[in-house]
Short mmCIF file of C-alpha atoms and ligand atoms in Angstrom, two decimals:
data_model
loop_
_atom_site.label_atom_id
_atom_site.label_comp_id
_atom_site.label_asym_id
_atom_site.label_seq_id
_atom_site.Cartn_x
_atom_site.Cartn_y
_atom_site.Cartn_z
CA UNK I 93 0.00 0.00 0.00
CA UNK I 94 1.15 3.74 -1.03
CA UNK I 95 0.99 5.04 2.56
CA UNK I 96 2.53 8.52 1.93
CA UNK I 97 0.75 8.94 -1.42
CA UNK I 98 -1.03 11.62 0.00
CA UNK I 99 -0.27 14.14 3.30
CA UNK I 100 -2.71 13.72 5.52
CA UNK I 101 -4.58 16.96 6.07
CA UNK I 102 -3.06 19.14 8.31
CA UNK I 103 -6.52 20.69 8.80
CA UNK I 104 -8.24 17.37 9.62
CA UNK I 105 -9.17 15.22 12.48
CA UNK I 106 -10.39 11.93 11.48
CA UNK I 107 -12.47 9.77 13.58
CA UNK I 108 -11.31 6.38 14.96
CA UNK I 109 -8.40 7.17 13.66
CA UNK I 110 -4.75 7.03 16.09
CA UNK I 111 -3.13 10.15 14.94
CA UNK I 112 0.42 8.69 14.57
CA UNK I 113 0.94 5.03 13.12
CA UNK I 114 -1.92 5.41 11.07
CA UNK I 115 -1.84 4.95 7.16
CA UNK I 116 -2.60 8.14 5.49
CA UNK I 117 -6.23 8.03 4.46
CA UNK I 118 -6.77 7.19 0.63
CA UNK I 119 -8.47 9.77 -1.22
CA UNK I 120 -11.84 8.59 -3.04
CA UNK I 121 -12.33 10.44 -6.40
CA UNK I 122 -15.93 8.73 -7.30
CA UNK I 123 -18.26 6.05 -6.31
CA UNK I 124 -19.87 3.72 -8.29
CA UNK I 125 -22.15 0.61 -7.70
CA UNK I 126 -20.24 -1.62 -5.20
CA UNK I 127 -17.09 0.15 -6.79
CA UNK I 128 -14.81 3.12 -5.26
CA UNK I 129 -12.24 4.66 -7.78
CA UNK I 130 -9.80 6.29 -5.71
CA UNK I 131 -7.49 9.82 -6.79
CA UNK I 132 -5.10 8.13 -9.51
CA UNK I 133 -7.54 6.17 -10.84
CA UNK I 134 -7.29 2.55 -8.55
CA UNK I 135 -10.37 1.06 -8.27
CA UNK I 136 -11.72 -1.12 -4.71
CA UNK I 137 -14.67 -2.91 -4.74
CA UNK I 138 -16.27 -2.08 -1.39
CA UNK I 139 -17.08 -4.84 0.62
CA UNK I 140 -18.30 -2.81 3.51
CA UNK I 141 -20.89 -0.59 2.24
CA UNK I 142 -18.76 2.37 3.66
CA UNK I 143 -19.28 1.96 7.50
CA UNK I 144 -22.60 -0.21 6.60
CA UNK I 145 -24.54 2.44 4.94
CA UNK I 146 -24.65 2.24 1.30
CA UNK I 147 -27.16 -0.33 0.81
CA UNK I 148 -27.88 -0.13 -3.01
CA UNK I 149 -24.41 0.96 -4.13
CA UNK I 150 -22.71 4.44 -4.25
CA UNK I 151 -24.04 7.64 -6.48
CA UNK I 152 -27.20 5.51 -7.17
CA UNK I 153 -28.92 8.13 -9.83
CA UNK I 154 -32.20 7.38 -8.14
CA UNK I 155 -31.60 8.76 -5.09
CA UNK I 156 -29.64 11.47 -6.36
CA UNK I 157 -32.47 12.50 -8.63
CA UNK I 158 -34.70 12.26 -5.63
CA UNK I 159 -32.49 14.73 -3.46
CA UNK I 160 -31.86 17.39 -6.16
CA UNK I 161 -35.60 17.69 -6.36
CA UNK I 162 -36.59 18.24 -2.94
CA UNK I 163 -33.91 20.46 -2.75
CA UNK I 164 -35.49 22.89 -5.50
CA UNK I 165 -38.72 22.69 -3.60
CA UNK I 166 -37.51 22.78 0.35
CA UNK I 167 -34.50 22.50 1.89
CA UNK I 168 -35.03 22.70 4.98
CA UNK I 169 -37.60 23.63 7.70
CA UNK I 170 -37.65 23.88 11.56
CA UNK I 171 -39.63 20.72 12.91
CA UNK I 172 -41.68 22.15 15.67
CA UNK I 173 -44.76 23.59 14.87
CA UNK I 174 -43.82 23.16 11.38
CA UNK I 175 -44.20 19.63 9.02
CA UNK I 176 -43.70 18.29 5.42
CA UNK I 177 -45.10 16.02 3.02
CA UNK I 178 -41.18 14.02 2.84
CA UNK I 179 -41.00 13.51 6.68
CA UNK I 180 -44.89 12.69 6.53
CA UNK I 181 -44.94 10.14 4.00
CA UNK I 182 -41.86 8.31 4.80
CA UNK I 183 -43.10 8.20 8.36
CA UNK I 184 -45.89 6.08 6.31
CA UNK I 185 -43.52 4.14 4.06
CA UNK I 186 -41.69 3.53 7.69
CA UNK I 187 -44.67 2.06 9.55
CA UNK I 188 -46.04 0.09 6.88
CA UNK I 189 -42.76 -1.70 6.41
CA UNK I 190 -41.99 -2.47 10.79
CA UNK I 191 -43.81 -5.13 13.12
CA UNK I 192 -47.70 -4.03 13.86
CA UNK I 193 -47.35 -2.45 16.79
CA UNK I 194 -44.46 0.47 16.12
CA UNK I 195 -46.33 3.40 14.82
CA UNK I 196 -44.70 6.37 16.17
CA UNK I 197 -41.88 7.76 14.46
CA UNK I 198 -39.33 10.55 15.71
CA UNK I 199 -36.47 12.14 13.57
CA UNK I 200 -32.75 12.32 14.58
CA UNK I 201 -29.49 12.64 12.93
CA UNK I 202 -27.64 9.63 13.21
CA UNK I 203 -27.46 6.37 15.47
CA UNK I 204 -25.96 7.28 18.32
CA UNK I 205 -28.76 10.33 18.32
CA UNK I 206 -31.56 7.43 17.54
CA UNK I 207 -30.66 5.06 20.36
CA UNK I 208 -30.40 8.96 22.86
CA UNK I 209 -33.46 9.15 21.91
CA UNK I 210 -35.09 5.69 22.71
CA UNK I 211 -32.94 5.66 26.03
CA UNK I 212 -34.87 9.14 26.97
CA UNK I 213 -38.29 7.58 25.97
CA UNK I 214 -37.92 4.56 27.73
CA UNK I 215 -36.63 6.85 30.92
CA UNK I 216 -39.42 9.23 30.66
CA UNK I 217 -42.03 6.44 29.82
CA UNK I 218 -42.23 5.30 33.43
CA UNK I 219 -41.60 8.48 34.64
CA UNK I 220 -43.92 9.94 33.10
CA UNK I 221 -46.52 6.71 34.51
CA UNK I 222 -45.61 7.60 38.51
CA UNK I 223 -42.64 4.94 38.71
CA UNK I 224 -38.94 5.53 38.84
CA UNK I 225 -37.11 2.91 36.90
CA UNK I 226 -33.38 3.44 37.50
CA UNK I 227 -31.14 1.24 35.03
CA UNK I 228 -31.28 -0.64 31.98
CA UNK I 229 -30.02 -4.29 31.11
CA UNK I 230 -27.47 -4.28 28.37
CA UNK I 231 -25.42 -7.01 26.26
CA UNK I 232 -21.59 -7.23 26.71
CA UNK I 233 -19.86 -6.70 23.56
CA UNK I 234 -22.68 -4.04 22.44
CA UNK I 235 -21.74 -1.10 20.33
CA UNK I 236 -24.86 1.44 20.24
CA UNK I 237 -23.11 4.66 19.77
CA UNK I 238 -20.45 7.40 20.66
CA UNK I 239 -22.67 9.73 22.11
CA UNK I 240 -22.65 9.50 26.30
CA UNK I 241 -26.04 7.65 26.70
CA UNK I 242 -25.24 5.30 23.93
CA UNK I 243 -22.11 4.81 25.49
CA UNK I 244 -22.92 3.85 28.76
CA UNK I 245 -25.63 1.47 27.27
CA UNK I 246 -22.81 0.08 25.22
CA UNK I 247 -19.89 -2.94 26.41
CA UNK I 248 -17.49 -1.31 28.63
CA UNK I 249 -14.75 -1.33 26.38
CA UNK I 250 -11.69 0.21 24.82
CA UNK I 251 -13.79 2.79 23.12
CA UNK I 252 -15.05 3.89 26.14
CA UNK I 253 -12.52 3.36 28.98
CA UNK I 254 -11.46 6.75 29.40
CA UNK I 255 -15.25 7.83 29.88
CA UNK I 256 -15.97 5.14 32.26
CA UNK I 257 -16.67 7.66 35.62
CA UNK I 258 -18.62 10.13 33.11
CA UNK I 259 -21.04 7.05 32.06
CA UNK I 260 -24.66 6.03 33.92
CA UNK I 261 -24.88 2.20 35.47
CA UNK I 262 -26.13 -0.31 33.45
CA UNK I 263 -26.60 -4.21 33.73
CA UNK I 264 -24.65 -6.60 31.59
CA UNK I 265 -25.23 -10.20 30.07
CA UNK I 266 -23.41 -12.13 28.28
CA UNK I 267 -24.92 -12.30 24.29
CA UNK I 268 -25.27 -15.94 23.27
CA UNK I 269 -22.73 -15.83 20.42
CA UNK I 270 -22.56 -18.51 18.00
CA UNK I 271 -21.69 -19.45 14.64
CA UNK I 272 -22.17 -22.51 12.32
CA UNK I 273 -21.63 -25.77 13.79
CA UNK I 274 -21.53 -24.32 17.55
CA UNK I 275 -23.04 -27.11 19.82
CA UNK I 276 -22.49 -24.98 22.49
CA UNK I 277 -25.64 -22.54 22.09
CA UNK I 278 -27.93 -23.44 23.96
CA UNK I 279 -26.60 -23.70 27.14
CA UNK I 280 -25.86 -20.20 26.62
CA UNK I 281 -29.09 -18.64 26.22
CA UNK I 282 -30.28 -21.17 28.98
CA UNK I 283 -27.61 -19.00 30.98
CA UNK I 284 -28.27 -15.45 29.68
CA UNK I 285 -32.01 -16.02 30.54
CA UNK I 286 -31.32 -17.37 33.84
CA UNK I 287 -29.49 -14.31 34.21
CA UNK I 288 -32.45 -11.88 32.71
CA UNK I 289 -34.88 -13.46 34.97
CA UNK I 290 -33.31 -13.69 38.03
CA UNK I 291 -32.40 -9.79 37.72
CA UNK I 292 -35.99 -9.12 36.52
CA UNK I 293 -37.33 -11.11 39.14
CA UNK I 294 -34.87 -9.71 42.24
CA UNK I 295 -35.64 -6.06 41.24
CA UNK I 296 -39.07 -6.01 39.21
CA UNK I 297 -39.27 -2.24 39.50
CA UNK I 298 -35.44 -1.63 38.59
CA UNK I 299 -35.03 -1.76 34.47
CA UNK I 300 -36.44 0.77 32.12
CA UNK I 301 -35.91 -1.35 29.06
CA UNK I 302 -33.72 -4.27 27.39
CA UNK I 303 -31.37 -3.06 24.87
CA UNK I 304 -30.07 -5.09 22.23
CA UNK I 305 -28.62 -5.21 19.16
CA UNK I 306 -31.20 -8.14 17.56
CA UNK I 307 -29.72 -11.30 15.40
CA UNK I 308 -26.19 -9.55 15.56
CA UNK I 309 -23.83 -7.73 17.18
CA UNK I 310 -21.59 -4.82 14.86
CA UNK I 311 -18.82 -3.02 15.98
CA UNK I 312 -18.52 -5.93 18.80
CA UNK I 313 -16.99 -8.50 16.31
CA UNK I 314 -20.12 -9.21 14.39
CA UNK I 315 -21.73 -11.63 17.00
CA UNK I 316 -24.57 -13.57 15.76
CA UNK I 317 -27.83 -14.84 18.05
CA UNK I 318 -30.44 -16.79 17.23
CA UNK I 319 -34.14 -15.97 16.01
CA UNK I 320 -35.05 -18.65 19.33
CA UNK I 321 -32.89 -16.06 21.39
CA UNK I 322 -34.58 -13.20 20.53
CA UNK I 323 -38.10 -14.80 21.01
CA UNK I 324 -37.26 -16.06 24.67
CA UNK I 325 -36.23 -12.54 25.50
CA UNK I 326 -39.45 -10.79 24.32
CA UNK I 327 -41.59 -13.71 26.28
CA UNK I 328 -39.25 -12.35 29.04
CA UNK I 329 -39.70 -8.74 28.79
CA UNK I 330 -43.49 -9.09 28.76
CA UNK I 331 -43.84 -11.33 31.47
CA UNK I 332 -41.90 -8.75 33.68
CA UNK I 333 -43.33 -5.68 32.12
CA UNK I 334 -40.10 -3.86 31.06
CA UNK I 335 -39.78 -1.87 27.70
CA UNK I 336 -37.87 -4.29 24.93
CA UNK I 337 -35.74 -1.69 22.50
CA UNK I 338 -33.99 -3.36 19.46
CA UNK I 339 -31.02 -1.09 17.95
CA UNK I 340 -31.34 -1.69 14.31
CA UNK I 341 -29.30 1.30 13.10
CA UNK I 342 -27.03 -1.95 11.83
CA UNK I 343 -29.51 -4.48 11.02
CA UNK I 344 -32.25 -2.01 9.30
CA UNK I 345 -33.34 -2.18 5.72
CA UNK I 346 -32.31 -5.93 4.24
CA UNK I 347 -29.08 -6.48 6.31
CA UNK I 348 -30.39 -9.60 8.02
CA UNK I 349 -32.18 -10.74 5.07
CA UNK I 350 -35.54 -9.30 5.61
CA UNK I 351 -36.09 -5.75 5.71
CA UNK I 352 -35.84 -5.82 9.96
CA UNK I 353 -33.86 -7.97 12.50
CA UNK I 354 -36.82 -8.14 14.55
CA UNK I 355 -39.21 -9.18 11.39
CA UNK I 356 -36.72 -12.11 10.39
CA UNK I 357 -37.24 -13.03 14.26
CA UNK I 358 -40.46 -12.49 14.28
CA UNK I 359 -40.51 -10.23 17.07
CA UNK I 360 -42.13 -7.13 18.08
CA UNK I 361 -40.39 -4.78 20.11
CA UNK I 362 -41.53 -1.85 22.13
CA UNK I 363 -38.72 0.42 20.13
CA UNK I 364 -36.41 0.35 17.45
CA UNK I 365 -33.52 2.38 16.29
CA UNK I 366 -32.68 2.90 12.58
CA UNK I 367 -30.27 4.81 10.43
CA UNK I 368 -27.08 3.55 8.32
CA UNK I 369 -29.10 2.24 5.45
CA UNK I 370 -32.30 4.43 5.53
CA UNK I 371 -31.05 7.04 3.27
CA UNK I 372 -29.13 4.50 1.31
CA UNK I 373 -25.31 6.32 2.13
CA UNK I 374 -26.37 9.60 1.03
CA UNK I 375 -27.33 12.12 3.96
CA UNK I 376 -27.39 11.60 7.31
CA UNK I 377 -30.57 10.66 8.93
CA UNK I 378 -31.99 8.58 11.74
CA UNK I 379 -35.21 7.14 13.40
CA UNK I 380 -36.76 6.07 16.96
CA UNK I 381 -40.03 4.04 16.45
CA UNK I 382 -42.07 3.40 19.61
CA UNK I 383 -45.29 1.66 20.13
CA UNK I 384 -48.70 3.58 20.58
CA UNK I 385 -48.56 2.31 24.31
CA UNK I 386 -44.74 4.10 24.92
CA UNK I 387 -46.19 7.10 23.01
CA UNK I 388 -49.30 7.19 25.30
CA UNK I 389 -47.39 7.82 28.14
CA UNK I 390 -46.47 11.45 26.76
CA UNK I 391 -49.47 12.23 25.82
CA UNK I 392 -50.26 15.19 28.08
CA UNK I 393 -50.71 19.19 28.22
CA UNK I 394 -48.57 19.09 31.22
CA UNK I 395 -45.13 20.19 29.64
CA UNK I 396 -43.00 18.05 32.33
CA UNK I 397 -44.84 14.63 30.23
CA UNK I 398 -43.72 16.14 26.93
CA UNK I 399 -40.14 14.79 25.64
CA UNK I 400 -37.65 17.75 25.11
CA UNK I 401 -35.20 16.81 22.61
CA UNK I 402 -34.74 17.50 19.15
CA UNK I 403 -32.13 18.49 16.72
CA UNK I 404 -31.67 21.57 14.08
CA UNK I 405 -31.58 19.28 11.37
CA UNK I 406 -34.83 17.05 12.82
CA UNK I 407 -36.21 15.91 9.62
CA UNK I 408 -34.45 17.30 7.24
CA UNK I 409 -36.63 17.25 3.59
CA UNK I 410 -33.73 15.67 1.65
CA UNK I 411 -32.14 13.36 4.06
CA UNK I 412 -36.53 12.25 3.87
CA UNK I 413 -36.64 12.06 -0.08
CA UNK I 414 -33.60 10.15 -0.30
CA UNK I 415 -35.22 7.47 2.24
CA UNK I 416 -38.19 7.34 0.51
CA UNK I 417 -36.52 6.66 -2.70
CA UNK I 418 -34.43 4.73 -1.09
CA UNK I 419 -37.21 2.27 0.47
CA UNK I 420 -38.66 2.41 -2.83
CA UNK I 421 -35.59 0.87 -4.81
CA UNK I 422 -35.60 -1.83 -1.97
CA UNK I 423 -39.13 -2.57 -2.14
CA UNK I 424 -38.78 -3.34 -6.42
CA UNK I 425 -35.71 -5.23 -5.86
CA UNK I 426 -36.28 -7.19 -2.35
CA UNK I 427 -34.45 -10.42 -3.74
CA UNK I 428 -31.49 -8.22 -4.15
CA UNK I 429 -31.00 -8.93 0.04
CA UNK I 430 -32.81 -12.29 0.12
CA UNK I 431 -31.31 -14.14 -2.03
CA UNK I 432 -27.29 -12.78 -1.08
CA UNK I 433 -27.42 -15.14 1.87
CA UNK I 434 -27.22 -18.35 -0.15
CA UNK I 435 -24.39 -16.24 -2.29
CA UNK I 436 -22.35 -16.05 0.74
CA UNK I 437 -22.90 -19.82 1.64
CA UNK I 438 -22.03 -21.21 -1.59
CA UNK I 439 -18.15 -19.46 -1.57
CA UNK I 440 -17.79 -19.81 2.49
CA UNK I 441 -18.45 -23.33 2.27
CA UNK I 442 -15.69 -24.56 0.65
CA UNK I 443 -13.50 -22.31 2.50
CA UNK I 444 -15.03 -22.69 6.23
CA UNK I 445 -12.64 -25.82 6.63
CA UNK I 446 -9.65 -23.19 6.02
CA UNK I 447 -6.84 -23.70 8.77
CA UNK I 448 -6.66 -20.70 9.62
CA UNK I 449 -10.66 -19.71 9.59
CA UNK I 450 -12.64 -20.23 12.96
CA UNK I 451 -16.57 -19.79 13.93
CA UNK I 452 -17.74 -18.91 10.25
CA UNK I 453 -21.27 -17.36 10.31
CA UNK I 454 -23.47 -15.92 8.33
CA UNK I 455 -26.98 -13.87 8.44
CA UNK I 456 -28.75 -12.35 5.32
CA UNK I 457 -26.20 -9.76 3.72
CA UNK I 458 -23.34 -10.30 6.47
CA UNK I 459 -20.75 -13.06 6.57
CA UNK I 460 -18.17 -12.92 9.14
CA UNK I 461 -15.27 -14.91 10.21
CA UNK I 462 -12.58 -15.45 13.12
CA UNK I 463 -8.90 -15.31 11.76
CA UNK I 464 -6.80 -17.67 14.12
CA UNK I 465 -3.86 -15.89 15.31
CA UNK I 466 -1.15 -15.93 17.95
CA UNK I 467 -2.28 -12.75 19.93
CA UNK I 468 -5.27 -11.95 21.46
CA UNK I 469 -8.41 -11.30 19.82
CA UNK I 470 -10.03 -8.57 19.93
CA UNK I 471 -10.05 -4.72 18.04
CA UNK I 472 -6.14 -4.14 18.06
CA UNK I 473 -5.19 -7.45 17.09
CA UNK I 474 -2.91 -6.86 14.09
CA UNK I 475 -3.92 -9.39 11.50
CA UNK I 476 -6.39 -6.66 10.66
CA UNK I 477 -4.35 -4.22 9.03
CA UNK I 478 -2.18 -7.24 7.28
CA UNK I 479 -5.20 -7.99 5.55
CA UNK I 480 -6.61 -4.67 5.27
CA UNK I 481 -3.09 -4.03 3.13
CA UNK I 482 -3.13 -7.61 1.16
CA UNK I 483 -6.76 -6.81 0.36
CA UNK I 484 -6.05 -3.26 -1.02
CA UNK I 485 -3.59 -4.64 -3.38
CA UNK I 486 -5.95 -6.87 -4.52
CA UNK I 487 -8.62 -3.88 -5.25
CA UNK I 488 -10.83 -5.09 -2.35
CA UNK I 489 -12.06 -2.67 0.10
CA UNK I 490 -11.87 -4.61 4.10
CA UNK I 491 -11.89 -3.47 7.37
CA UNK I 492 -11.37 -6.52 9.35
CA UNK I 493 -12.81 -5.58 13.39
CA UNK I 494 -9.37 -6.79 14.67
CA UNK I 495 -9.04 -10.66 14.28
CA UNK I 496 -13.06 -10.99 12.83
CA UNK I 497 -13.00 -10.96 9.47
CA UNK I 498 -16.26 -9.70 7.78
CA UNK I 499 -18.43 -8.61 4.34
CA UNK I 500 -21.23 -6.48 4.38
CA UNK I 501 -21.39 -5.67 0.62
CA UNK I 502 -24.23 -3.65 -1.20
CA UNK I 503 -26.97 -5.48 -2.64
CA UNK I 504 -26.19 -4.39 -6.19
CA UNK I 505 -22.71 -6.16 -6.07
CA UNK I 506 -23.04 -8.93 -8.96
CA UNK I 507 -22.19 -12.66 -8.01
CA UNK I 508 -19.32 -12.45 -10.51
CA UNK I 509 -17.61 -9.59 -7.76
CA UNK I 510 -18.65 -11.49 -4.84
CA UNK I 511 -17.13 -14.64 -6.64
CA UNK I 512 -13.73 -12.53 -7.51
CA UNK I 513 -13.90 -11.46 -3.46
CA UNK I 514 -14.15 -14.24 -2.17
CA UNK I 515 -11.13 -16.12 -4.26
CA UNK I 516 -9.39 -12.56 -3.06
CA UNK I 517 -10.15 -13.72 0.62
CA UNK I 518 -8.84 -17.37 0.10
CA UNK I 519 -5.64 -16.18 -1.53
CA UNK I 520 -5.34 -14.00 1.23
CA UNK I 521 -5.88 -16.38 3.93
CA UNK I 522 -2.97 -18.66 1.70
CA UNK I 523 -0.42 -16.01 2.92
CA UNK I 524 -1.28 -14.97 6.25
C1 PLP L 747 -23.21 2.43 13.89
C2 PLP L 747 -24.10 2.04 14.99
C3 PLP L 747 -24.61 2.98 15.88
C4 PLP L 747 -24.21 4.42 15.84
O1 PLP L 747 -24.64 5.03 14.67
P1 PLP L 747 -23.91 6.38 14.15
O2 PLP L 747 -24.72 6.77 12.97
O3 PLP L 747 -22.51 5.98 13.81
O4 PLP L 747 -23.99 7.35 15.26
C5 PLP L 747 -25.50 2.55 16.85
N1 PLP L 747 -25.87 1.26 16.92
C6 PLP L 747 -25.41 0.32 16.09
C7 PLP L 747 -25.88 -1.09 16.21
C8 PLP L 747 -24.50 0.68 15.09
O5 PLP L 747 -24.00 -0.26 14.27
#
């Protein structure tokens, strides 16, 4: 890799980025399908959808279209006291497309802002019914954000370590992992919902909400659950009255394989977070969805029931358009994320009895796979960059999560590129 192609601008602070030992970042010229053509004219097909948000593909004309119009009729408009046909109608598209009972939609910027918001609803939900609920039970290994309430809802972890004192209490369980051929799963979410009921049972008056990130895990190492999982835990949250909130900003709009985690599972939660792929990569925008019953509980004259938050950008008319055209292109072309689950079988199955490949799994859109190595897993193991450089040089764009290996490619990629990726990945694995 060309690391000092490029300075790295002196004017810049990039995020999750160390500022020395870092590779320069590559500049990106143009986007194009599943394809990135970089300054200089090197071309990467992106196997990550960009941090997970470019469902259909980059500089889809569609959506482009969609934006440039809105933006000749209104830009932009303060939220309160104020609405628009975009916000209106994709708050239609929104609820047609989720689980029966979410109906309420509220605009935000981004995930972190989404799951803020759904940890203040849940909060104010009982407060706002007489009781005082105090905590909420969290997953270990959970990423839901950078923002302080999505933090402290999140793992403890190396992202967050040097927050820790600034960060509220939360209960953590252990997420049943597993992966293909694990015969170890079930006594795992035997244990996790001991665990749920005896703390739901010793303090029934304790925990606003359950928060999990449904059928898998991001940021955490891509960490798979079962459908069965994610039923036992909703039987569990109703039996002991708590609110159940799935964060979907990962998992929304085809990832799993259906256009919701909790639809694939079958599952209806009290609230769900969405945002990387509901404006299809192009602006940012985000979602809470609650139940009538959470939104109930605000429904008041008395200003100390009503939820203060919002953003400047609440809504904004073409982060809207490009979700509704968005939804639109996924709603003609839903085999374009059914059907790219077999894909992925078909080339990991020959290669799942690699030496040096461990717990292979797979769920809709997302494959992901442990690279055995010498040092400790985890987010700084190094095999990451290794094959974030031996991938480059093959023109594939991958951002291994320290030792997990994973592909979360658009929809549009063709199964000739997924084909060429995956021999990429085997010739990779060859050399490590
Ligand atoms: C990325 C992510 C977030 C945070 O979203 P941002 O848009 O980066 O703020 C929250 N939850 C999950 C599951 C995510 O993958």
């Amino acid at each position: 890799m060309q690391e000092n192609l490029h300075v790295r601008h002196r004017n810049i602070w990039y995020p999750f980025t160390p500022i020395k030992g870092s590779p320069t970042p590559l500049k990106v010229a143009a986007g194009n399908g599943a394809w990135l053509e970089l300054e200089g004219g090197k071309r990467l097909l992106d196997l990550i959808s960009s941090w997970w948000v470019n469902v259909l593909g980059h500089a889809r004309p569609e959506i482009a279209a969609a934006i440039y119009q809105q933006a000749q009729q209104l830009e932009h408009v303060i939220f309160a006291g104020f609405t628009h046909e975009p916000a209106e109608k994709l708050a239609e598209k929104l609820v047609e497309k989720l689980p029966g009972r979410l109906n309420r939609v509220f605009y935000s910027d981004d995930g972190s802002t989404a799951v803020e918001v759904a940890i203040k609803q849940a909060w104010q939900y009982w407060a706002n019914r007489g009781e005082k609920r105090r905590s909420f039970i969290c997953f270990d290994h959970a990423y839901h954000g950078d923002t302080f309430g999505a933090m402290s809802v999140s793992a403890r972890s190396l992202f967050t370590d040097v927050f820790k004192e600034l960060l509220f209490h939360v209960e953590h369980v252990p997420y049943p992992a597993t992966w293909q051929g694990d015969d170890t799963v079930q006594a795992k979410e035997t244990a996790t919902l001991r665990r749920l009921a005896d703390l739901l049972e010793q303090h029934p008056k304790r925990y606003a909400a359950i928060v999990i990130e449904p059928l898998i895990q991001g940021a955490g190492g891509m960490r798979m659950c079962r459908v069965e999982f994610l039923q036992a835990l909703h039987r569990l949250a109703r039996q002991h009255d708590t609110l159940l909130f799935f964060d979907e900003v990962m998992t929304g709009f085809g990832r799993t394989g259906d256009w919701f985690a909790c639809k694939r599972a079958g599952v209806e939660p009290d609230m769900i977070a969405l945002a990387k792929g509901l404006t299809g990569g192009f602006l940012p925008l985000a979602v809470t969805v609650c139940s009538d019953a959470v939104y109930e509980a605000f429904a008041s004259s008395d200003p100390a029931k009503t939820l203060f938050h919002g953003h400047s950008y609440t809504a904004n008319p073409l982060g809207c358009a490009a979700a509704i055209a968005t939804m639109e292109l996924l709603e003609q072309k839903e085999e374009c994320f059914k059907t790219l689950e077999q894909e992925h079988s078909k080339y990991l199955e020959p290669l799942s009895a690699h030496p040096k490949l461990d717990k292979v799994r797979i769920i809709g859109t997302i494959a992901a796979m442990n690279i055995k190595t010498d040092e400790r897993p985890g987010y700084l193991n190094t095999v990451s960059a290794t094959i974030k450089h031996k991938a480059f040089d093959r023109g594939l764009l991958l951002r291994p999560l320290g030792n997990v290996l994973y592909l979360m490619p658009p929809y549009c990629i063709t199964k000739d590129e997924l084909a060429w990726a995956y021999r990429g990945i085997a010739s990779i694995l060859d050399e490590l």
